[in-house]
Amino acid sequence: MKFLELNNRNNSLNLFRLIFASFVLIRHSFVVFGADINSYMPHCLDVVMSFAVPFFFYISGYLITASAIKNDFKTFLKKRLARIYPAYFVCILLIVILFAPLAFTIINNGSFDLISYLNLNPSPARFFIYALPLNLFENNIGTLLQAIHADNWNVSIWTLIFEFGCYIAVAIVMMVLMKSRIRKNHYPKMLFVIYLILGIAYTLMPDSSSKALIYFKLGLYLFSMFFAGGFVYLIKDKLVFSYKLLALAVIYCAVCMAFFSRNAAGIYIAIPMTYILLVLSVKIKSPKFIKENDLSYGTYIYAWPVQCLIAILITFNNINITVWEYLVCVWILTTVFAAFSWFIIEKPILKKVR
């Protein structure tokens, strides 16, 4: 048994975030293509991939808590905005000026009329304006997606408003704790209590048809997992590695994922799964390119519009391909956009705010 050596140089968290983004890409590809994923791969693998968003929030909670402790609130907020918003802004802009116009052109047999495109209902301008504040609503441009298995232009972005809310919440909590008379060794207890309260509130809150209450409950779910990751960060210096502990954590998580709903299990396994992911990030060597270049965010935000565009292309041109061929096409084109996002937008901006 020995302490985990957790630092930015020897862990592979970029690799795991890219894997989780790829899980989302794979599952969404089957949805947009209109294929049953369980007919093509083991159900247990689909279950693991369905936890991609919770896995994201565990790791994000861990990393963002570190940032909240190391930076004053103004610097923290500037860094978080720089990390999430510019790439998001360019993505929604490209949906309006590239993806949707291409879809319009394909649907109209290769003909594009700018006036007709701008007059679609909902209009491209409405989509863009509503999307600017990380909005969850109004994600359509006309009826361009009507012929495929999609009901808006970017399904994945629904988590971003919650993630940014988590950034603000953990920064405020850590700022209050550090300015209070509470001793540092009690900080983990405070985050653990917040995790418990949010998780219990989510579990006890009844389902509702009200959109506001649905999103409030979803917020409880995601915030709970985020604070669980933050709790693990605060106890990281006490974390030890042992195969017995790792095995127990894996068994516990597997049982919860198999017998509870995804959302309930996401809360129940938050702390042990964060431990598992940290152990794997230390034990599994990441390729140097992936360690130094984070393509996960670009993969996450571009996969869905790419999937929609390719689905429209094959639908309106009667192209006969398998779901695996579709998935490969999606993966290649998404990677191109993810690389563009990282090297042209994310990386240069992040260098400026360090």
Short mmCIF file of C-alpha atoms in Angstrom, two decimals:
data_model
loop_
_atom_site.label_atom_id
_atom_site.label_comp_id
_atom_site.label_asym_id
_atom_site.label_seq_id
_atom_site.Cartn_x
_atom_site.Cartn_y
_atom_site.Cartn_z
CA MET A 1 0.00 0.00 0.00
CA LYS A 2 1.42 3.39 -0.99
CA PHE A 3 0.25 6.96 -1.50
CA LEU A 4 -0.92 7.95 -4.95
CA GLU A 5 1.43 10.36 -6.70
CA LEU A 6 -1.08 12.77 -8.20
CA ASN A 7 0.25 15.63 -10.26
CA ASN A 8 -0.23 17.08 -13.73
CA ARG A 9 2.92 15.49 -15.09
CA ASN A 10 2.26 11.87 -14.33
CA ASN A 11 -1.49 11.53 -14.79
CA SER A 12 -3.55 10.80 -17.86
CA LEU A 13 -6.71 12.76 -17.11
CA ASN A 14 -6.66 14.32 -20.60
CA LEU A 15 -6.76 10.80 -22.01
CA PHE A 16 -9.73 9.83 -19.87
CA ARG A 17 -11.65 12.98 -20.70
CA LEU A 18 -11.11 12.20 -24.39
CA ILE A 19 -12.32 8.64 -23.81
CA PHE A 20 -15.47 9.93 -22.09
CA ALA A 21 -16.11 12.40 -24.92
CA SER A 22 -15.71 9.46 -27.31
CA PHE A 23 -18.28 7.48 -25.29
CA VAL A 24 -20.76 10.31 -25.85
CA LEU A 25 -19.87 10.41 -29.55
CA ILE A 26 -20.38 6.66 -29.96
CA ARG A 27 -23.74 6.51 -28.16
CA HIS A 28 -25.07 9.59 -29.95
CA SER A 29 -23.96 8.20 -33.31
CA PHE A 30 -26.21 5.18 -32.86
CA VAL A 31 -29.09 7.50 -31.88
CA VAL A 32 -28.74 9.80 -34.90
CA PHE A 33 -28.20 6.87 -37.27
CA GLY A 34 -31.32 5.20 -35.88
CA ALA A 35 -29.65 1.95 -34.77
CA ASP A 36 -30.07 0.06 -31.52
CA ILE A 37 -26.67 0.12 -29.86
CA ASN A 38 -27.40 -3.06 -27.89
CA SER A 39 -27.71 -4.96 -31.17
CA TYR A 40 -24.09 -4.14 -31.97
CA MET A 41 -22.23 -4.31 -28.66
CA PRO A 42 -22.58 -5.89 -25.20
CA HIS A 43 -25.14 -4.20 -22.96
CA CYS A 44 -22.58 -3.88 -20.15
CA LEU A 45 -20.35 -1.77 -22.42
CA ASP A 46 -23.28 0.49 -23.26
CA VAL A 47 -24.01 0.90 -19.55
CA VAL A 48 -20.41 1.97 -18.86
CA MET A 49 -20.49 4.44 -21.77
CA SER A 50 -23.78 5.88 -20.52
CA PHE A 51 -21.89 7.16 -17.45
CA ALA A 52 -19.66 9.43 -19.55
CA VAL A 53 -21.27 12.63 -18.23
CA PRO A 54 -20.99 11.61 -14.55
CA PHE A 55 -17.35 10.62 -15.15
CA PHE A 56 -16.75 14.07 -16.67
CA PHE A 57 -18.24 15.78 -13.62
CA TYR A 58 -16.19 13.71 -11.15
CA ILE A 59 -12.94 14.69 -12.86
CA SER A 60 -14.07 18.26 -13.42
CA GLY A 61 -14.95 18.62 -9.74
CA TYR A 62 -11.51 17.32 -8.82
CA LEU A 63 -9.63 19.65 -11.17
CA ILE A 64 -11.74 22.76 -10.72
CA THR A 65 -11.55 22.57 -6.93
CA ALA A 66 -7.77 22.67 -7.31
CA SER A 67 -8.07 25.76 -9.49
CA ALA A 68 -10.48 27.44 -7.04
CA ILE A 69 -7.97 27.00 -4.21
CA LYS A 70 -4.96 28.22 -6.17
CA ASN A 71 -6.53 31.37 -7.68
CA ASP A 72 -8.43 34.40 -6.40
CA PHE A 73 -12.05 34.58 -7.52
CA LYS A 74 -11.47 37.06 -10.36
CA THR A 75 -8.57 35.07 -11.82
CA PHE A 76 -10.46 31.82 -11.37
CA LEU A 77 -13.52 33.18 -13.19
CA LYS A 78 -11.40 34.55 -16.03
CA LYS A 79 -9.66 31.19 -16.50
CA ARG A 80 -12.91 29.23 -16.39
CA LEU A 81 -14.60 31.52 -18.91
CA ALA A 82 -11.55 31.30 -21.17
CA ARG A 83 -11.64 27.52 -20.98
CA ILE A 84 -15.28 26.97 -21.78
CA TYR A 85 -16.77 29.95 -23.62
CA PRO A 86 -14.63 30.94 -26.66
CA ALA A 87 -14.66 27.42 -28.11
CA TYR A 88 -18.38 27.15 -27.40
CA PHE A 89 -19.01 30.52 -29.10
CA VAL A 90 -17.14 29.44 -32.23
CA CYS A 91 -19.02 26.13 -32.25
CA ILE A 92 -22.47 27.75 -32.24
CA LEU A 93 -21.26 30.28 -34.82
CA LEU A 94 -20.13 27.45 -37.10
CA ILE A 95 -23.48 25.73 -36.69
CA VAL A 96 -25.13 28.90 -38.01
CA ILE A 97 -22.70 29.70 -40.83
CA LEU A 98 -21.46 26.23 -41.83
CA PHE A 99 -23.32 23.16 -40.55
CA ALA A 100 -26.90 24.42 -40.94
CA PRO A 101 -26.27 26.08 -44.37
CA LEU A 102 -24.69 22.84 -45.63
CA ALA A 103 -27.69 20.89 -44.34
CA PHE A 104 -30.03 23.42 -46.02
CA THR A 105 -28.12 23.00 -49.30
CA ILE A 106 -28.22 19.19 -49.16
CA ILE A 107 -31.96 19.15 -48.39
CA ASN A 108 -32.60 21.52 -51.32
CA ASN A 109 -30.73 19.40 -53.87
CA GLY A 110 -27.55 21.44 -53.85
CA SER A 111 -29.25 24.83 -53.99
CA PHE A 112 -28.68 27.49 -51.32
CA ASP A 113 -30.76 30.62 -51.01
CA LEU A 114 -29.54 32.98 -48.29
CA ILE A 115 -32.85 34.81 -47.83
CA SER A 116 -34.78 31.55 -47.48
CA TYR A 117 -32.20 30.26 -45.03
CA LEU A 118 -32.33 33.41 -42.89
CA ASN A 119 -36.15 33.28 -42.88
CA LEU A 120 -36.34 29.75 -41.51
CA ASN A 121 -38.48 29.39 -38.39
CA PRO A 122 -36.85 29.21 -35.86
CA SER A 123 -34.33 31.44 -37.60
CA PRO A 124 -30.52 31.07 -37.52
CA ALA A 125 -30.33 34.45 -35.77
CA ARG A 126 -32.73 33.26 -33.05
CA PHE A 127 -30.72 30.08 -32.57
CA PHE A 128 -27.48 32.05 -32.24
CA ILE A 129 -28.83 34.68 -29.84
CA TYR A 130 -30.54 32.13 -27.62
CA ALA A 131 -27.41 29.96 -27.55
CA LEU A 132 -25.07 32.78 -26.45
CA PRO A 133 -25.72 32.45 -22.69
CA LEU A 134 -25.22 28.64 -22.70
CA ASN A 135 -28.99 28.35 -23.08
CA LEU A 136 -30.73 25.00 -22.80
CA PHE A 137 -33.63 26.05 -25.00
CA GLU A 138 -34.27 26.90 -28.66
CA ASN A 139 -31.63 24.73 -30.31
CA ASN A 140 -33.32 24.39 -33.70
CA ILE A 141 -32.92 26.14 -37.03
CA GLY A 142 -36.05 25.67 -39.10
CA THR A 143 -36.98 22.04 -39.67
CA LEU A 144 -33.61 21.00 -41.11
CA LEU A 145 -33.35 18.04 -38.74
CA GLN A 146 -36.87 16.75 -39.30
CA ALA A 147 -35.81 13.86 -41.54
CA ILE A 148 -33.23 12.42 -39.12
CA HIS A 149 -33.24 11.16 -35.55
CA ALA A 150 -32.42 14.52 -33.96
CA ASP A 151 -34.52 17.27 -32.45
CA ASN A 152 -31.94 20.06 -32.03
CA TRP A 153 -28.55 21.14 -33.35
CA ASN A 154 -26.42 20.45 -30.31
CA VAL A 155 -27.64 17.96 -27.75
CA SER A 156 -24.33 17.84 -25.87
CA ILE A 157 -24.24 21.49 -24.80
CA TRP A 158 -27.00 21.01 -22.22
CA THR A 159 -24.36 20.15 -19.61
CA LEU A 160 -22.31 23.33 -20.08
CA ILE A 161 -24.58 25.68 -18.15
CA PHE A 162 -24.57 23.24 -15.24
CA GLU A 163 -20.81 22.82 -15.41
CA PHE A 164 -20.27 26.57 -15.33
CA GLY A 165 -22.68 26.80 -12.41
CA CYS A 166 -20.57 24.18 -10.62
CA TYR A 167 -17.48 26.31 -11.26
CA ILE A 168 -19.08 29.29 -9.56
CA ALA A 169 -20.49 27.21 -6.68
CA VAL A 170 -17.21 25.50 -5.76
CA ALA A 171 -15.31 28.80 -6.05
CA ILE A 172 -17.74 30.49 -3.65
CA VAL A 173 -17.64 27.59 -1.22
CA MET A 174 -13.84 27.46 -1.19
CA MET A 175 -13.59 31.25 -0.88
CA VAL A 176 -15.94 31.23 2.12
CA LEU A 177 -14.05 28.35 3.73
CA MET A 178 -10.64 29.96 3.24
CA LYS A 179 -11.84 33.29 4.65
CA SER A 180 -13.54 31.67 7.62
CA ARG A 181 -11.99 30.43 10.84
CA ILE A 182 -12.64 26.82 9.86
CA ARG A 183 -9.43 24.80 9.94
CA LYS A 184 -8.22 23.36 6.63
CA ASN A 185 -8.53 19.79 7.83
CA HIS A 186 -12.30 20.36 8.04
CA TYR A 187 -12.65 21.48 4.42
CA PRO A 188 -13.14 17.92 3.09
CA LYS A 189 -15.93 17.36 5.61
CA MET A 190 -17.73 20.47 4.39
CA LEU A 191 -17.59 19.40 0.73
CA PHE A 192 -18.64 15.88 1.69
CA VAL A 193 -21.69 17.28 3.51
CA ILE A 194 -22.59 19.39 0.46
CA TYR A 195 -22.27 16.28 -1.74
CA LEU A 196 -24.55 14.34 0.63
CA ILE A 197 -27.17 17.08 0.91
CA LEU A 198 -27.37 17.55 -2.86
CA GLY A 199 -27.46 13.80 -3.49
CA ILE A 200 -30.17 13.18 -0.88
CA ALA A 201 -32.20 16.14 -2.16
CA TYR A 202 -32.00 14.72 -5.68
CA THR A 203 -33.06 11.26 -4.48
CA LEU A 204 -36.02 12.56 -2.46
CA MET A 205 -37.26 15.10 -5.00
CA PRO A 206 -40.23 13.67 -6.95
CA ASP A 207 -40.30 13.69 -10.74
CA SER A 208 -42.17 16.57 -12.31
CA SER A 209 -43.49 17.57 -15.72
CA SER A 210 -42.44 21.17 -15.08
CA LYS A 211 -39.40 22.04 -17.20
CA ALA A 212 -38.03 24.30 -14.46
CA LEU A 213 -38.27 21.56 -11.83
CA ILE A 214 -36.79 18.99 -14.22
CA TYR A 215 -33.71 21.17 -14.71
CA PHE A 216 -33.52 21.97 -10.99
CA LYS A 217 -33.44 18.26 -10.18
CA LEU A 218 -30.87 17.70 -12.90
CA GLY A 219 -28.79 20.45 -11.31
CA LEU A 220 -28.90 18.67 -7.94
CA TYR A 221 -27.66 15.52 -9.67
CA LEU A 222 -24.73 17.15 -11.48
CA PHE A 223 -23.71 19.47 -8.63
CA SER A 224 -23.64 16.51 -6.25
CA MET A 225 -21.21 14.61 -8.45
CA PHE A 226 -19.07 17.70 -8.98
CA PHE A 227 -18.68 18.27 -5.24
CA ALA A 228 -17.83 14.59 -4.80
CA GLY A 229 -14.88 15.13 -7.15
CA GLY A 230 -13.95 18.24 -5.16
CA PHE A 231 -14.02 16.24 -1.93
CA VAL A 232 -11.62 13.70 -3.40
CA TYR A 233 -9.24 16.50 -4.39
CA LEU A 234 -9.17 17.77 -0.80
CA ILE A 235 -8.19 14.32 0.50
CA LYS A 236 -5.81 13.49 -2.36
CA ASP A 237 -2.72 13.64 -0.14
CA LYS A 238 -4.19 10.87 1.99
CA LEU A 239 -5.19 8.60 -0.87
CA VAL A 240 -3.35 5.31 -0.96
CA PHE A 241 -3.15 2.71 -3.68
CA SER A 242 -3.79 -0.95 -3.01
CA TYR A 243 -5.15 -3.62 -5.32
CA LYS A 244 -7.58 -4.69 -2.60
CA LEU A 245 -9.04 -1.19 -2.26
CA LEU A 246 -9.20 -0.79 -6.02
CA ALA A 247 -10.96 -4.15 -6.41
CA LEU A 248 -13.52 -3.26 -3.72
CA ALA A 249 -14.19 0.09 -5.41
CA VAL A 250 -14.64 -1.58 -8.81
CA ILE A 251 -17.02 -4.22 -7.43
CA TYR A 252 -19.08 -1.63 -5.55
CA CYS A 253 -19.35 0.62 -8.61
CA ALA A 254 -20.21 -2.30 -10.91
CA VAL A 255 -23.03 -3.44 -8.61
CA CYS A 256 -24.47 0.08 -8.36
CA MET A 257 -24.27 0.63 -12.12
CA ALA A 258 -25.96 -2.73 -12.78
CA PHE A 259 -28.84 -2.48 -10.28
CA PHE A 260 -29.66 1.21 -9.89
CA SER A 261 -30.81 3.80 -12.37
CA ARG A 262 -28.01 5.72 -14.09
CA ASN A 263 -28.73 8.93 -12.20
CA ALA A 264 -28.97 7.28 -8.79
CA ALA A 265 -25.87 5.19 -9.43
CA GLY A 266 -24.04 8.30 -10.64
CA ILE A 267 -24.40 9.77 -7.16
CA TYR A 268 -23.78 6.55 -5.22
CA ILE A 269 -20.50 5.76 -7.00
CA ALA A 270 -19.16 9.32 -7.23
CA ILE A 271 -16.37 9.06 -4.65
CA PRO A 272 -15.13 5.50 -5.29
CA MET A 273 -15.29 6.02 -9.07
CA THR A 274 -13.26 9.21 -8.78
CA TYR A 275 -10.68 7.17 -6.87
CA ILE A 276 -10.70 4.51 -9.60
CA LEU A 277 -10.23 7.11 -12.33
CA LEU A 278 -7.35 8.74 -10.46
CA VAL A 279 -5.63 5.39 -9.95
CA LEU A 280 -6.02 4.58 -13.64
CA SER A 281 -4.77 8.05 -14.62
CA VAL A 282 -1.55 7.34 -12.70
CA LYS A 283 -1.11 3.71 -13.74
CA ILE A 284 -1.99 4.06 -17.44
CA LYS A 285 0.56 5.93 -19.54
CA SER A 286 -0.95 8.50 -21.86
CA PRO A 287 0.49 9.26 -25.31
CA LYS A 288 2.51 12.47 -25.12
CA PHE A 289 0.37 14.19 -27.75
CA ILE A 290 -2.86 13.60 -25.80
CA LYS A 291 -1.23 14.55 -22.50
CA GLU A 292 -0.15 17.90 -23.95
CA ASN A 293 -3.22 18.56 -26.13
CA ASP A 294 -6.75 18.34 -24.77
CA LEU A 295 -9.10 17.44 -27.63
CA SER A 296 -11.88 16.27 -25.32
CA TYR A 297 -13.88 19.50 -25.18
CA GLY A 298 -13.81 19.99 -28.95
CA THR A 299 -14.84 16.37 -29.45
CA TYR A 300 -17.71 16.85 -27.03
CA ILE A 301 -19.18 20.02 -28.54
CA TYR A 302 -18.66 19.21 -32.25
CA ALA A 303 -19.70 15.55 -32.37
CA TRP A 304 -23.46 16.17 -32.50
CA PRO A 305 -23.54 18.79 -35.29
CA VAL A 306 -21.15 16.59 -37.28
CA GLN A 307 -23.42 13.58 -36.71
CA CYS A 308 -26.47 15.56 -37.84
CA LEU A 309 -24.78 16.87 -40.98
CA ILE A 310 -23.51 13.44 -42.07
CA ALA A 311 -26.90 11.87 -41.32
CA ILE A 312 -28.62 14.47 -43.52
CA LEU A 313 -26.06 13.84 -46.27
CA ILE A 314 -26.63 10.09 -46.36
CA THR A 315 -30.42 10.41 -45.93
CA PHE A 316 -31.02 12.87 -48.78
CA ASN A 317 -28.54 11.20 -51.13
CA ASN A 318 -29.73 7.65 -50.40
CA ILE A 319 -26.22 6.59 -49.44
CA ASN A 320 -26.23 3.05 -48.09
CA ILE A 321 -23.67 2.68 -45.27
CA THR A 322 -23.51 0.69 -42.07
CA VAL A 323 -23.62 2.27 -38.64
CA TRP A 324 -19.91 1.43 -38.21
CA GLU A 325 -19.00 3.25 -41.43
CA TYR A 326 -21.12 6.20 -40.27
CA LEU A 327 -19.35 6.15 -36.90
CA VAL A 328 -15.91 6.21 -38.52
CA CYS A 329 -16.90 9.17 -40.71
CA VAL A 330 -18.26 11.02 -37.68
CA TRP A 331 -15.15 10.29 -35.63
CA ILE A 332 -12.74 11.50 -38.32
CA LEU A 333 -14.61 14.73 -39.05
CA THR A 334 -15.22 15.44 -35.34
CA THR A 335 -11.51 14.99 -34.64
CA VAL A 336 -10.72 17.52 -37.37
CA PHE A 337 -13.01 20.09 -35.73
CA ALA A 338 -11.73 19.20 -32.24
CA ALA A 339 -8.14 19.77 -33.39
CA PHE A 340 -9.19 23.09 -34.96
CA SER A 341 -10.88 24.08 -31.71
CA TRP A 342 -7.87 23.18 -29.56
CA PHE A 343 -5.01 24.52 -31.67
CA ILE A 344 -6.71 27.63 -33.10
CA ILE A 345 -8.98 28.70 -30.22
CA GLU A 346 -8.58 26.93 -26.88
CA LYS A 347 -4.81 26.57 -26.56
CA PRO A 348 -3.87 30.14 -27.64
CA ILE A 349 -6.49 31.66 -25.32
CA LEU A 350 -5.46 29.49 -22.38
CA LYS A 351 -1.84 30.57 -22.81
CA LYS A 352 -2.91 34.19 -22.48
CA VAL A 353 -4.78 33.72 -19.20
CA ARG A 354 -2.17 31.67 -17.33
#
